[in-house]
Amino acid sequence: HVSCQILERTAQTEGAVGLAAQQCGVDARILYLEQPRPMVLVNPHIIRRSPETQGRVWEEYCLVLPPTFVATVVRDDWVDVQYHTGGGDVRQMRLKGE
């Protein structure tokens, strides 16, 4: 899928650990993640998440904003996600921050 290839190439070029299709001008629900291994998640949705009391504070950068812009955000400690692979298979996995 061309959109998946665009995401992967852009993330690798920019050194991004994750990238959404919208950040590359692609109007689709596709997410590229570098960790735990390089993968593309098509039409992902969260099916479970960590309790709010287990949130983590992160500093994040965004490719569509100036490189000096840093946002401090609170993210879930972990999320269980259901998604389709680029080949159309349905999968589930737990994603956890660094």
CSV table of C-alpha atoms in Angstrom, one decimal:
chain,number,residue,atom,x,y,z
A,1,HIS,CA,0.0,0.0,0.0
A,2,VAL,CA,1.5,3.3,-1.1
A,3,SER,CA,0.3,5.2,2.0
A,4,CYS,CA,2.1,2.7,4.3
A,5,GLN,CA,5.3,3.1,2.3
A,6,ILE,CA,5.1,6.9,2.5
A,7,LEU,CA,4.7,6.8,6.3
A,8,GLU,CA,7.6,4.4,6.7
A,9,ARG,CA,10.0,6.4,4.5
A,10,THR,CA,9.0,9.7,6.1
A,11,ALA,CA,9.4,8.3,9.7
A,12,GLN,CA,12.8,6.9,8.9
A,13,THR,CA,14.0,10.0,7.1
A,14,GLU,CA,12.9,12.3,10.0
A,15,GLY,CA,14.0,9.9,12.8
A,16,ALA,CA,10.4,9.6,14.1
A,17,VAL,CA,9.4,6.7,16.4
A,18,GLY,CA,5.8,7.1,15.3
A,19,LEU,CA,3.9,8.9,12.6
A,20,ALA,CA,0.2,9.2,11.6
A,21,ALA,CA,-0.9,9.4,8.0
A,22,GLN,CA,-2.4,12.9,8.5
A,23,GLN,CA,1.1,14.2,9.4
A,24,CYS,CA,2.2,13.3,5.8
A,25,GLY,CA,-0.9,14.7,4.1
A,26,VAL,CA,-2.6,11.3,3.7
A,27,ASP,CA,-6.2,11.3,4.7
A,28,ALA,CA,-6.3,7.8,6.2
A,29,ARG,CA,-6.4,6.1,9.6
A,30,ILE,CA,-2.9,4.6,9.3
A,31,LEU,CA,-0.1,4.7,11.9
A,32,TYR,CA,3.6,3.8,11.6
A,33,LEU,CA,5.5,2.7,14.7
A,34,GLU,CA,9.2,2.1,14.9
A,35,GLN,CA,8.9,0.2,18.3
A,36,PRO,CA,8.6,-2.5,19.5
A,37,ARG,CA,9.5,-3.3,15.8
A,38,PRO,CA,8.8,-1.4,12.6
A,39,MET,CA,5.1,-1.8,11.8
A,40,VAL,CA,2.1,-0.2,10.1
A,41,LEU,CA,-1.3,-0.2,11.8
A,42,VAL,CA,-4.3,0.3,9.5
A,43,ASN,CA,-7.5,1.6,11.1
A,44,PRO,CA,-6.3,1.1,14.7
A,45,HIS,CA,-8.5,1.6,17.7
A,46,ILE,CA,-7.9,1.3,21.4
A,47,ILE,CA,-9.9,-1.5,23.0
A,48,ARG,CA,-8.4,-1.1,26.6
A,49,ARG,CA,-6.2,1.4,28.3
A,50,SER,CA,-4.3,1.8,31.6
A,51,PRO,CA,-6.0,3.4,34.5
A,52,GLU,CA,-5.7,7.2,34.5
A,53,THR,CA,-3.6,7.0,37.7
A,54,GLN,CA,-0.9,5.2,35.6
A,55,GLY,CA,-0.4,8.0,33.1
A,56,ARG,CA,3.1,9.0,32.0
A,57,VAL,CA,4.4,12.5,31.3
A,58,TRP,CA,6.2,12.8,28.0
A,59,GLU,CA,7.9,15.5,25.9
A,60,GLU,CA,6.9,15.2,22.3
A,61,TYR,CA,7.9,16.8,19.0
A,62,CYS,CA,5.7,17.1,15.9
A,63,LEU,CA,6.9,17.1,12.3
A,64,VAL,CA,4.2,19.6,11.3
A,65,LEU,CA,5.2,22.2,13.9
A,66,PRO,CA,8.5,24.1,14.1
A,67,PRO,CA,11.3,21.9,15.4
A,68,THR,CA,11.7,24.1,18.5
A,69,PHE,CA,8.2,23.3,19.6
A,70,VAL,CA,8.1,20.8,22.4
A,71,ALA,CA,4.8,19.7,24.1
A,72,THR,CA,4.6,18.2,27.5
A,73,VAL,CA,1.6,15.7,27.5
A,74,VAL,CA,0.2,12.9,29.7
A,75,ARG,CA,-0.2,9.6,27.9
A,76,ASP,CA,-1.5,6.2,28.9
A,77,ASP,CA,1.0,3.9,30.4
A,78,TRP,CA,-0.2,1.2,28.0
A,79,VAL,CA,-3.0,0.6,25.5
A,80,ASP,CA,-4.4,-2.5,23.9
A,81,VAL,CA,-5.0,-1.8,20.2
A,82,GLN,CA,-6.9,-3.7,17.5
A,83,TYR,CA,-5.8,-3.0,13.9
A,84,HIS,CA,-5.4,-4.4,10.4
A,85,THR,CA,-2.0,-5.1,8.9
A,86,GLY,CA,-1.0,-3.8,5.5
A,87,GLY,CA,-2.1,-7.2,4.2
A,88,GLY,CA,-5.6,-6.9,5.8
A,89,ASP,CA,-5.1,-9.3,8.7
A,90,VAL,CA,-6.8,-8.3,12.0
A,91,ARG,CA,-4.4,-8.2,15.0
A,92,GLN,CA,-4.3,-7.0,18.6
A,93,MET,CA,-1.4,-6.0,20.7
A,94,ARG,CA,-0.4,-4.1,23.9
A,95,LEU,CA,1.6,-1.0,23.3
A,96,LYS,CA,3.6,0.5,26.1
A,97,GLY,CA,5.7,3.7,26.2
A,98,GLU,CA,9.5,3.7,26.5
